[in-house]
Short mmCIF file of C-alpha atoms in Angstrom, two decimals:
data_model
loop_
_atom_site.label_atom_id
_atom_site.label_comp_id
_atom_site.label_asym_id
_atom_site.label_seq_id
_atom_site.Cartn_x
_atom_site.Cartn_y
_atom_site.Cartn_z
CA MET W 1 0.00 -0.02 0.01
CA THR W 2 1.06 3.62 -0.45
CA ILE W 3 2.02 5.06 2.88
CA GLU W 4 0.54 8.50 3.58
CA MET W 5 2.07 10.94 6.09
CA SER W 6 -1.20 10.95 7.98
CA ASP W 7 -1.20 7.18 8.33
CA ILE W 8 -0.82 5.91 11.91
CA PRO W 9 1.24 2.77 12.31
CA ILE W 10 0.38 0.27 15.10
CA HIS W 11 2.41 -2.65 16.38
CA HIS W 12 0.92 -5.74 14.85
CA PRO W 13 -1.00 -7.80 17.41
CA VAL W 14 1.01 -10.93 16.58
CA THR W 15 4.17 -9.22 18.00
CA ALA W 16 5.56 -8.85 21.44
CA SER W 17 8.23 -6.29 22.14
CA ARG W 18 10.19 -4.09 24.44
CA VAL W 19 12.87 -1.47 24.01
CA PHE W 20 15.83 -2.06 26.25
CA SER W 21 18.31 0.78 26.63
CA GLY W 22 17.40 1.96 23.12
CA GLN W 23 17.50 -1.56 21.61
CA ALA W 24 14.13 -2.84 20.35
CA LEU W 25 13.54 -6.63 20.78
CA VAL W 26 10.54 -7.85 18.75
CA ILE W 27 9.22 -11.30 19.09
CA THR W 28 6.78 -12.88 16.80
CA PRO W 29 5.69 -15.73 19.04
CA ALA W 30 3.64 -17.79 16.64
CA ALA W 31 6.37 -17.62 14.02
CA ASN W 32 9.06 -18.36 16.51
CA THR W 33 11.27 -15.41 15.62
CA VAL W 34 13.15 -12.72 17.36
CA ARG W 35 14.15 -9.48 15.73
CA MET W 36 16.37 -6.55 16.84
CA PHE W 37 16.75 -3.23 15.14
CA ASN W 38 19.67 -0.77 15.11
CA PRO W 39 19.26 2.33 17.41
CA THR W 40 17.37 4.40 14.82
CA GLY W 41 15.00 1.58 13.91
CA SER W 42 14.56 0.97 17.64
CA ARG W 43 13.69 4.65 18.13
CA ILE W 44 11.08 4.46 15.38
CA TRP W 45 9.65 1.18 16.88
CA LYS W 46 9.25 3.03 20.21
CA LEU W 47 7.54 6.03 18.44
CA VAL W 48 5.00 3.63 16.91
CA ASP W 49 2.44 3.91 19.69
CA GLY W 50 -0.87 3.95 17.82
CA ARG W 51 -1.23 7.68 18.21
CA ARG W 52 1.61 9.24 16.19
CA SER W 53 1.29 9.50 12.47
CA VAL W 54 4.09 8.76 10.02
CA GLY W 55 4.62 12.45 9.48
CA GLU W 56 4.83 13.13 13.22
CA ILE W 57 7.30 10.31 13.68
CA ILE W 58 9.52 11.71 10.91
CA GLN W 59 9.30 15.13 12.53
CA THR W 60 10.41 13.68 15.87
CA LEU W 61 13.39 11.95 14.18
CA MET W 62 14.37 15.18 12.46
CA ALA W 63 14.42 16.90 15.83
CA GLU W 64 16.57 14.24 17.31
CA TYR W 65 19.02 13.55 14.46
CA THR W 66 21.17 15.48 12.03
CA VAL W 67 19.16 14.57 8.93
CA ASP W 68 17.34 16.44 6.18
CA THR W 69 13.72 16.00 5.34
CA GLU W 70 14.36 14.03 2.15
CA GLN W 71 16.60 11.48 3.77
CA ALA W 72 14.48 11.02 6.90
CA THR W 73 11.36 10.58 4.88
CA ARG W 74 12.89 8.15 2.39
CA THR W 75 14.56 5.92 4.98
CA SER W 76 11.58 5.97 7.35
CA LEU W 77 9.14 5.05 4.61
CA GLU W 78 11.49 2.12 3.56
CA PHE W 79 11.59 1.01 7.22
CA PHE W 80 7.82 1.14 7.53
CA ALA W 81 7.36 -0.80 4.42
CA MET W 82 9.75 -3.50 5.71
CA LEU W 83 7.88 -3.64 9.06
CA GLU W 84 4.60 -3.97 7.18
CA GLU W 85 5.94 -6.66 4.85
CA LYS W 86 7.08 -8.70 7.80
CA GLN W 87 3.77 -8.21 9.52
CA LEU W 88 5.33 -6.29 12.48
CA ILE W 89 2.99 -3.33 11.99
CA HIS W 90 -0.36 -2.48 10.51
CA TRP W 91 -2.17 0.73 9.92
CA LYS W 92 -4.98 2.85 10.97
CA LYS W 93 -6.11 5.78 8.98
CA ALA W 94 -6.16 9.13 10.77
CA PRO W 95 -9.69 10.44 11.40
CA VAL W 96 -10.90 12.82 8.71
CA MET M 1 20.50 19.06 20.31
CA LEU M 2 21.45 17.60 16.97
CA THR M 3 24.46 15.45 17.51
CA THR M 4 24.00 12.23 15.67
CA THR M 5 23.78 11.22 12.00
CA ILE M 6 20.86 9.11 10.93
CA PRO M 7 21.92 5.62 9.84
CA LEU M 8 20.00 3.20 7.73
CA PHE M 9 17.11 1.52 9.42
CA GLU M 10 18.17 -2.02 8.82
CA THR M 11 17.40 -5.09 10.85
CA VAL M 12 20.65 -5.94 12.62
CA ASN M 13 19.77 -9.41 13.48
CA ALA M 14 17.60 -11.46 11.21
CA THR M 15 15.73 -14.07 13.13
CA ALA M 16 16.48 -16.41 15.88
CA PRO M 17 14.47 -19.26 17.26
CA ALA M 18 12.48 -18.15 20.31
CA THR M 19 11.46 -21.39 21.87
CA THR M 20 15.03 -22.21 22.81
CA ARG M 21 14.72 -19.35 25.31
CA ASP M 22 12.43 -21.07 27.77
CA PHE M 23 11.76 -19.76 31.16
CA PRO M 24 15.04 -20.62 32.76
CA ALA M 25 14.62 -24.06 34.23
CA CYS M 26 17.31 -24.71 36.69
CA ASP M 27 18.74 -27.48 34.66
CA ALA M 28 19.29 -25.21 31.63
CA GLU M 29 22.69 -24.71 30.04
CA PHE M 30 23.55 -21.31 28.75
CA SER M 31 25.86 -20.07 26.04
CA VAL M 32 26.48 -16.70 24.48
CA GLY M 33 26.45 -17.31 20.77
CA ASP M 34 24.58 -14.63 18.84
CA ALA M 35 23.35 -11.07 19.17
CA PHE M 36 20.19 -12.17 20.90
CA ASP M 37 22.07 -14.18 23.46
CA HIS M 38 24.38 -11.12 23.89
CA LEU M 39 21.35 -9.07 24.56
CA LEU M 40 20.04 -11.62 27.08
CA GLY M 41 23.48 -11.53 28.77
CA GLY M 42 23.19 -7.83 28.99
CA PHE M 43 19.81 -8.23 30.83
CA ASP M 44 21.59 -10.45 33.39
CA GLN M 45 24.29 -7.93 33.96
CA ALA M 46 21.90 -4.99 34.16
CA HIS M 47 19.34 -6.98 36.17
CA VAL M 48 16.47 -6.37 33.76
CA PRO M 49 13.53 -8.40 34.92
CA TYR M 50 13.17 -9.92 31.41
CA MET M 51 11.25 -13.08 32.26
CA GLY M 52 8.54 -13.82 34.82
CA LEU M 53 6.56 -16.90 35.89
CA LEU M 54 3.18 -15.87 37.11
CA GLU M 55 1.27 -18.38 39.21
CA LEU M 56 -2.14 -17.02 38.56
CA THR M 57 -3.82 -19.49 40.94
CA HIS M 58 -3.05 -22.45 43.08
CA LYS M 59 -6.54 -23.95 42.39
CA CYS M 60 -6.53 -27.03 40.20
CA ASN M 61 -8.94 -29.59 39.03
CA LEU M 62 -6.41 -32.43 39.36
CA ASP M 63 -4.68 -33.67 42.52
CA CYS M 64 -1.26 -34.74 41.44
CA VAL M 65 0.85 -36.78 43.85
CA MET M 66 3.91 -34.55 43.25
CA CYS M 67 2.25 -31.17 43.24
CA TYR M 68 4.43 -28.69 45.12
CA ASN M 69 1.79 -25.88 45.42
CA VAL M 70 0.30 -25.47 48.87
CA PRO M 71 -2.76 -23.24 48.62
CA LEU M 72 -2.89 -20.67 51.52
CA ALA M 73 -5.90 -19.42 53.46
CA GLN M 74 -5.62 -15.95 52.06
CA PRO M 75 -7.12 -14.36 48.95
CA GLU M 76 -5.40 -14.62 45.59
CA LEU M 77 -4.72 -11.57 43.58
CA THR M 78 -7.89 -10.14 42.05
CA THR M 79 -8.26 -9.38 38.35
CA ALA M 80 -7.57 -5.73 39.02
CA GLU M 81 -4.49 -6.51 41.00
CA TRP M 82 -3.08 -8.80 38.29
CA LEU M 83 -3.78 -6.13 35.65
CA ASP M 84 -1.83 -3.55 37.77
CA VAL M 85 1.02 -5.94 38.22
CA LEU M 86 1.23 -6.47 34.50
CA GLU M 87 1.45 -2.71 33.94
CA GLN M 88 4.27 -2.53 36.50
CA MET M 89 6.19 -5.37 34.96
CA ALA M 90 5.82 -3.82 31.45
CA GLU M 91 7.24 -0.60 32.76
CA ALA M 92 10.18 -2.48 34.36
CA GLY M 93 11.06 -4.15 31.06
CA THR M 94 9.62 -7.61 31.41
CA LEU M 95 8.92 -9.24 28.05
CA ARG M 96 8.52 -13.01 28.45
CA LEU M 97 5.78 -14.23 30.69
CA THR M 98 4.83 -17.68 31.66
CA LEU M 99 1.27 -17.98 32.91
CA SER M 100 0.97 -20.97 35.12
CA GLY M 101 -0.93 -22.40 38.06
CA GLY M 102 -2.42 -24.39 39.74
CA GLU M 103 -4.46 -24.80 36.56
CA ILE M 104 -4.73 -21.46 34.72
CA LEU M 105 -8.09 -22.33 33.23
CA THR M 106 -9.78 -22.59 36.67
CA ARG M 107 -9.55 -18.72 36.84
CA ARG M 108 -12.63 -17.35 35.24
CA ASP M 109 -10.66 -14.19 34.44
CA PHE M 110 -7.84 -16.02 32.80
CA PHE M 111 -8.47 -14.62 29.34
CA THR M 112 -8.89 -11.09 30.73
CA ILE M 113 -5.48 -11.29 32.37
CA ALA M 114 -3.78 -13.00 29.42
CA GLY M 115 -5.45 -10.66 26.85
CA HIS M 116 -4.30 -7.58 28.89
CA ALA M 117 -0.75 -9.03 28.86
CA ARG M 118 -0.75 -9.30 25.12
CA THR M 119 -2.16 -5.75 24.81
CA LEU M 120 0.94 -4.72 26.90
CA ASP M 121 3.17 -6.47 24.27
CA PHE M 122 4.22 -9.38 26.53
CA ALA M 123 5.25 -12.66 24.87
CA LEU M 124 3.24 -15.39 26.56
CA ASP M 125 4.02 -19.07 27.39
CA LEU M 126 1.22 -20.96 28.98
CA LYS M 127 1.33 -23.99 31.33
CA THR M 128 -1.82 -25.97 31.62
CA ASN M 129 -2.83 -29.53 32.31
CA ALA M 130 -5.06 -29.33 29.25
CA THR M 131 -7.95 -31.32 30.67
CA LEU M 132 -10.22 -28.26 30.70
CA ILE M 133 -9.55 -27.16 27.14
CA THR M 134 -12.69 -26.95 24.93
CA PRO M 135 -13.05 -25.95 21.36
CA GLU M 136 -14.04 -22.46 22.55
CA SER M 137 -11.09 -22.07 24.95
CA ALA M 138 -8.76 -23.50 22.38
CA ASP M 139 -9.86 -20.79 20.02
CA ARG M 140 -9.20 -18.14 22.70
CA ILE M 141 -5.78 -19.56 23.51
CA ALA M 142 -4.80 -19.47 19.80
CA ALA M 143 -5.94 -15.88 19.66
CA LEU M 144 -3.38 -15.10 22.33
CA GLN M 145 -0.68 -16.20 19.93
CA PRO M 146 1.44 -17.89 22.69
CA VAL M 147 5.02 -18.77 22.00
CA GLN M 148 4.17 -22.21 23.36
CA VAL M 149 1.76 -24.11 25.48
CA ASP M 150 3.42 -26.43 28.05
CA ILE M 151 1.31 -29.47 28.97
CA SER M 152 2.17 -32.18 31.57
CA LEU M 153 2.03 -35.76 30.21
CA LEU M 154 2.15 -37.94 33.22
CA GLY M 155 1.56 -41.28 31.57
CA ALA M 156 0.68 -42.99 28.26
CA SER M 157 -2.49 -44.57 29.48
CA ASP M 158 -5.47 -43.47 31.47
CA SER M 159 -4.63 -45.90 34.41
CA THR M 160 -1.10 -44.58 34.83
CA PHE M 161 -1.98 -40.92 34.24
CA ASP M 162 -4.90 -41.15 36.64
CA ALA M 163 -2.73 -42.78 39.34
CA VAL M 164 -0.41 -39.64 39.11
CA ALA M 165 -3.04 -37.04 38.66
CA GLY M 166 -5.70 -38.28 41.04
CA SER M 167 -8.52 -37.95 38.55
CA LYS M 168 -10.34 -39.95 35.87
CA ASN M 169 -9.65 -40.38 32.20
CA THR M 170 -6.88 -37.80 32.42
CA PHE M 171 -4.85 -39.25 29.62
CA THR M 172 -7.78 -39.10 27.17
CA ARG M 173 -8.68 -35.60 28.27
CA VAL M 174 -5.10 -34.36 27.98
CA LEU M 175 -4.80 -35.85 24.55
CA ARG M 176 -7.97 -34.13 23.38
CA GLY M 177 -6.71 -30.81 24.74
CA VAL M 178 -3.44 -31.19 22.86
CA GLN M 179 -5.21 -32.00 19.67
CA LEU M 180 -7.57 -29.06 19.93
CA LEU M 181 -4.56 -26.75 20.30
CA GLN M 182 -2.61 -28.41 17.49
CA ALA M 183 -5.60 -28.05 15.15
CA ARG M 184 -5.40 -24.33 15.67
CA GLY M 185 -1.69 -24.09 14.97
CA VAL M 186 -0.66 -23.58 18.61
CA ALA M 187 2.82 -24.88 19.38
CA VAL M 188 2.66 -27.52 22.17
CA LYS M 189 5.33 -28.97 24.26
CA LEU M 190 4.77 -32.09 26.47
CA ASN M 191 6.62 -32.39 29.79
CA THR M 192 6.85 -35.46 31.88
CA LEU M 193 7.97 -35.61 35.50
CA LEU M 194 9.31 -39.09 35.70
CA LEU M 195 8.14 -40.93 38.92
CA ASN M 196 8.12 -44.52 39.93
CA LEU M 197 4.42 -44.46 38.93
CA ASN M 198 4.98 -43.62 35.28
CA VAL M 199 8.64 -44.41 34.44
CA HIS M 200 7.53 -47.75 32.86
CA GLU M 201 5.70 -45.89 30.14
CA ARG M 202 8.56 -43.57 29.35
CA SER M 203 9.19 -44.91 25.77
CA GLN M 204 5.46 -44.84 25.03
CA MET M 205 5.31 -41.19 26.01
CA VAL M 206 8.24 -40.38 23.82
CA ASP M 207 6.56 -42.24 20.93
CA LEU M 208 3.31 -40.37 21.55
CA ALA M 209 5.12 -37.05 21.31
CA ARG M 210 6.81 -38.10 18.12
CA THR M 211 3.48 -39.23 16.62
CA LEU M 212 1.83 -35.92 17.56
CA GLY M 213 4.84 -34.01 16.23
CA VAL M 214 5.35 -32.02 19.39
CA GLU M 215 8.36 -31.16 21.42
CA TYR M 216 8.88 -33.42 24.44
CA LYS M 217 10.97 -33.27 27.60
CA HIS M 218 11.20 -35.29 30.74
CA VAL M 219 12.67 -34.32 33.93
CA VAL M 220 13.61 -36.24 36.98
CA LYS M 221 13.78 -33.41 39.45
CA LEU M 222 11.21 -33.74 42.21
CA SER M 223 10.59 -30.82 44.46
CA ARG M 224 9.41 -30.71 48.02
CA SER M 225 6.19 -28.88 48.53
CA ASP M 226 6.27 -25.24 49.01
CA ASP M 227 5.98 -25.69 52.73
CA GLY M 228 9.04 -27.97 52.67
CA GLN M 229 7.03 -31.37 53.12
CA GLU M 230 8.15 -34.42 51.26
CA LYS M 231 4.69 -34.96 49.91
CA ALA M 232 5.77 -37.07 46.95
CA GLY M 233 8.67 -38.83 48.66
CA ASN M 234 7.49 -42.33 47.95
CA THR M 235 6.98 -41.69 44.25
CA GLN M 236 10.43 -40.23 43.62
CA LEU M 237 12.79 -42.28 41.41
CA SER M 238 15.61 -43.73 43.20
CA THR M 239 19.04 -42.28 42.59
CA ASP M 240 19.86 -45.51 40.62
CA ALA M 241 16.76 -45.05 38.44
CA ILE M 242 17.60 -41.38 37.86
CA THR M 243 21.10 -42.33 36.77
CA ARG M 244 19.61 -44.98 34.31
CA VAL M 245 17.27 -42.50 32.78
CA LEU M 246 20.07 -39.86 32.37
CA GLU M 247 22.34 -42.50 30.91
CA ASP M 248 19.67 -43.46 28.45
CA ASN M 249 19.30 -39.85 27.42
CA ARG M 250 22.84 -39.45 26.45
CA ALA M 251 22.33 -35.89 25.44
CA ASP M 252 25.44 -33.98 24.56
CA PHE M 253 26.88 -31.84 27.29
CA ALA M 254 30.10 -29.90 27.99
CA VAL M 255 32.65 -31.00 30.50
CA GLN M 256 33.96 -27.79 31.99
CA ALA M 257 35.55 -27.35 35.39
CA PRO M 258 33.85 -24.37 37.25
CA THR M 259 35.83 -21.32 38.37
CA ALA M 260 35.13 -19.42 41.69
CA GLU M 261 33.01 -17.06 39.62
CA THR M 262 30.96 -19.67 37.83
CA ARG M 263 27.20 -19.49 38.50
CA THR M 264 25.20 -22.70 38.52
CA CYS M 265 22.11 -20.90 37.23
CA LYS M 266 20.95 -17.41 36.57
CA VAL M 267 18.56 -17.19 39.40
CA GLY M 268 17.92 -13.58 40.56
CA LEU M 269 19.58 -12.00 37.52
CA SER M 270 16.76 -11.44 35.05
CA SER M 271 13.88 -13.72 36.09
CA PHE M 272 11.36 -14.02 38.83
CA LEU M 273 8.13 -15.72 40.02
CA ILE M 274 4.95 -14.23 41.39
CA SER M 275 2.65 -16.34 43.51
CA PRO M 276 -1.24 -16.11 43.46
CA TYR M 277 -0.87 -14.19 46.76
CA GLY M 278 1.40 -11.56 45.32
CA GLU M 279 4.68 -12.79 46.75
CA ILE M 280 7.76 -12.40 44.54
CA TYR M 281 10.18 -15.29 44.64
CA PRO M 282 13.45 -15.80 42.78
CA CYS M 283 12.22 -18.92 41.12
CA GLN M 284 9.88 -21.93 41.22
CA GLU M 285 12.00 -23.77 43.78
CA LEU M 286 13.41 -20.99 45.80
CA ARG M 287 10.49 -19.79 47.83
CA ILE M 288 12.32 -17.09 49.86
CA SER M 289 10.02 -14.12 49.64
CA ALA M 290 11.45 -11.04 48.13
CA GLY M 291 8.38 -8.94 49.00
CA ASN M 292 4.63 -8.77 48.31
CA LEU M 293 3.02 -6.77 45.67
CA ARG M 294 0.10 -5.79 47.93
CA ARG M 295 2.62 -3.83 50.04
CA GLN M 296 5.38 -2.78 47.62
CA SER M 297 5.85 -1.97 43.96
CA PHE M 298 7.33 -4.55 41.59
CA GLY M 299 10.27 -2.26 40.77
CA SER M 300 11.32 -1.65 44.28
CA ILE M 301 11.14 -5.41 45.18
CA TRP M 302 13.13 -6.31 42.08
CA ARG M 303 15.71 -3.75 42.74
CA ASP M 304 16.10 -3.78 46.56
CA ALA M 305 14.93 -7.08 48.02
CA PRO M 306 17.81 -8.67 50.08
CA ILE M 307 17.34 -12.11 48.52
CA PHE M 308 17.82 -10.76 45.01
CA GLN M 309 20.85 -8.70 46.17
CA GLU M 310 22.37 -11.80 47.74
CA LEU M 311 21.76 -13.99 44.67
CA ARG M 312 23.19 -11.38 42.38
CA SER M 313 26.39 -11.02 44.43
CA ARG M 314 27.09 -14.37 46.04
CA HIS M 315 25.60 -17.13 43.96
CA THR M 316 28.86 -18.52 42.65
CA TYR M 317 31.04 -21.60 43.16
CA ALA M 318 33.33 -19.58 45.50
CA ASN M 319 30.37 -19.72 47.96
CA PHE M 320 29.30 -23.35 47.37
CA PRO M 321 31.61 -25.26 49.84
CA GLU M 322 30.52 -28.79 48.89
CA CYS M 323 30.36 -28.17 45.12
CA ARG M 324 33.61 -26.27 44.98
CA VAL M 325 35.62 -29.34 46.07
CA CYS M 326 33.40 -32.02 44.33
CA PRO M 327 35.62 -34.31 42.24
CA ILE M 328 33.05 -34.41 39.37
CA ASN M 329 31.81 -30.85 39.41
CA ALA M 330 33.02 -30.52 35.82
CA TYR M 331 30.21 -32.93 34.90
CA CYS M 332 27.52 -31.07 36.81
CA VAL M 333 25.00 -28.99 34.89
CA GLY M 334 22.00 -29.01 37.11
CA ARG M 335 22.74 -27.84 40.64
CA CYS M 336 19.61 -26.11 41.92
CA SER M 337 19.92 -23.80 44.91
CA GLY M 338 16.19 -24.13 45.44
CA LEU M 339 16.36 -27.83 45.95
CA ALA M 340 19.48 -27.41 48.20
CA TRP M 341 17.63 -24.87 50.23
CA LYS M 342 14.39 -26.98 50.46
CA ARG M 343 16.47 -29.91 51.61
CA ASP M 344 18.09 -28.38 54.72
CA GLY M 345 17.70 -24.59 54.44
CA ASN M 346 21.16 -24.08 52.94
CA LEU M 347 21.02 -21.89 49.85
CA TYR M 348 24.64 -22.75 49.17
CA GLY M 349 24.48 -26.46 49.62
CA ALA M 350 24.50 -29.29 47.04
CA ASP M 351 21.52 -30.91 45.50
CA LEU M 352 21.34 -34.72 45.25
CA THR M 353 19.51 -34.81 41.93
CA ALA M 354 22.35 -32.74 40.39
CA CYS M 355 24.84 -35.15 42.09
CA ALA M 356 23.19 -38.12 40.45
CA GLN M 357 23.08 -36.34 37.09
CA ALA M 358 26.86 -35.50 37.37
CA GLN M 359 27.60 -39.19 38.02
CA ALA M 360 25.57 -40.15 35.05
CA HIS M 361 27.48 -37.71 32.88
CA TYR M 362 30.75 -38.94 34.29
CA GLN M 363 29.92 -42.47 33.46
CA GLN M 364 28.81 -41.52 29.98
CA ARG M 365 32.12 -39.85 29.26
CA ASN M 366 34.23 -42.54 31.13
CA PRO M 367 32.60 -45.88 30.20
CA GLY M 368 33.43 -48.73 32.60
CA GLN M 369 34.53 -46.38 35.39
CA LEU M 370 32.60 -46.01 38.50
CA ALA M 371 31.80 -42.35 39.19
CA PRO M 372 33.12 -40.93 42.43
CA LEU M 373 30.71 -39.90 45.11
CA THR M 374 30.03 -36.20 45.46
CA PRO M 375 30.75 -34.61 48.90
CA LEU M 376 27.04 -34.60 49.66
CA GLN M 377 26.58 -38.20 48.59
CA ALA M 378 29.56 -39.22 50.83
CA LYS M 379 28.22 -37.23 53.76
CA GLN M 380 24.78 -38.94 53.34
CA ARG M 381 26.45 -42.32 53.14
CA ARG M 382 28.34 -41.65 56.40
CA HIS M 383 25.12 -40.53 58.02
CA TYR M 384 23.31 -43.65 56.99
CA SER M 385 26.22 -45.89 58.19
CA ALA M 386 25.93 -44.28 61.56
CA ASN M 387 22.17 -43.99 61.74
CA GLY M 388 20.72 -46.56 59.41
CA ASN M 389 19.27 -45.94 55.92
CA PRO M 390 15.67 -44.89 56.13
CA ALA M 391 15.09 -46.49 52.68
#
């Protein structure tokens, strides 16, 4: 699907996860897998709280990292697409 | 303050099997091999309460001869109290939870508690006797997406199973529960505590697990009850029988002489147990209370309780006087402080089941040679020589 800036990512209900000292640990129990992300991916995972939109998450990253809008947007969207493909997140549309 | 450069958002560790990371049974062997293990090692060092065993109730519909739970005359935690405890544990960093009993399905609010745990992103393992599983409850268990459901297999026939479990048609009912879960894609593991009542059906139980296509494990460790009573003393396998079982297993193991800093298990580092009454204990065997959740927060108990502090700082071979000088300690992989403590109140003593296991390992690696006695076995033999053997 095309990801819109107003879309709100949610941790997929099949996952279980925690962020330990900035390191996200994501378990997919039924698939018997454990995944870890690098610090930035872990930060995004923590920002995925079912309330923030993609745009808001990117804005937060830009405030925390030395990064321009183009790079932050491109790499964030790639990461969200990967999370969706691996069924680690799903989406809810922002209320109109 | 903008100080860092944004790196690529890549997965740094692909996937690793999760079921090898059971709730730390005291006979587990540990190795640090990959990034996930490295992270787990970090939890131990930082004392992150990563894994918890929650005994939601001590009520059970069976009456197993070896059950170590002793229901107390005080109220179990309410639904609201458990939900609050879950919130506290999530805040403290707990990720893996094993929900156990008693029998978890005797709690009418089981799915409320378990569902809230999943909402809080916990990974769940469930322990059940499976006799109360219906098609409806199997659907709800599957919806929880548990890592695994652990089920006790105490015989390969109704007559044997019933003799252990104190009920009727238990084997048939357990088998039905297993199949209901399997039909819904739930990972099941069967566990057998070998007793002199069921050891004769050991091979049939192994065959059954193979036929069902489920993981299987049998253990020989028999615990005293939580109140220290030898409830199941007469059903315990003899040391010779334990040795025979372990020799038959012939699982691979490492022979490694312990150093003064070696720990025999990770008790107190990153795992804990909560009883139905809100007591926090270091593990299933070591029922020394760290505090009660009705009076203190989870975080303060985990951080400050004297028993956790002691286990973190002193639970090494340097402080195990019998084990330190044991001639076969390089073959020992299962010493349990909880069993040592239950036997004579000594947290740093030896554990006879582990002694038998070490002897079996010795004989496996040194065919034809009689394994030396451990210091505890030698002490026990001297005691029996002087006072007579109760057996």
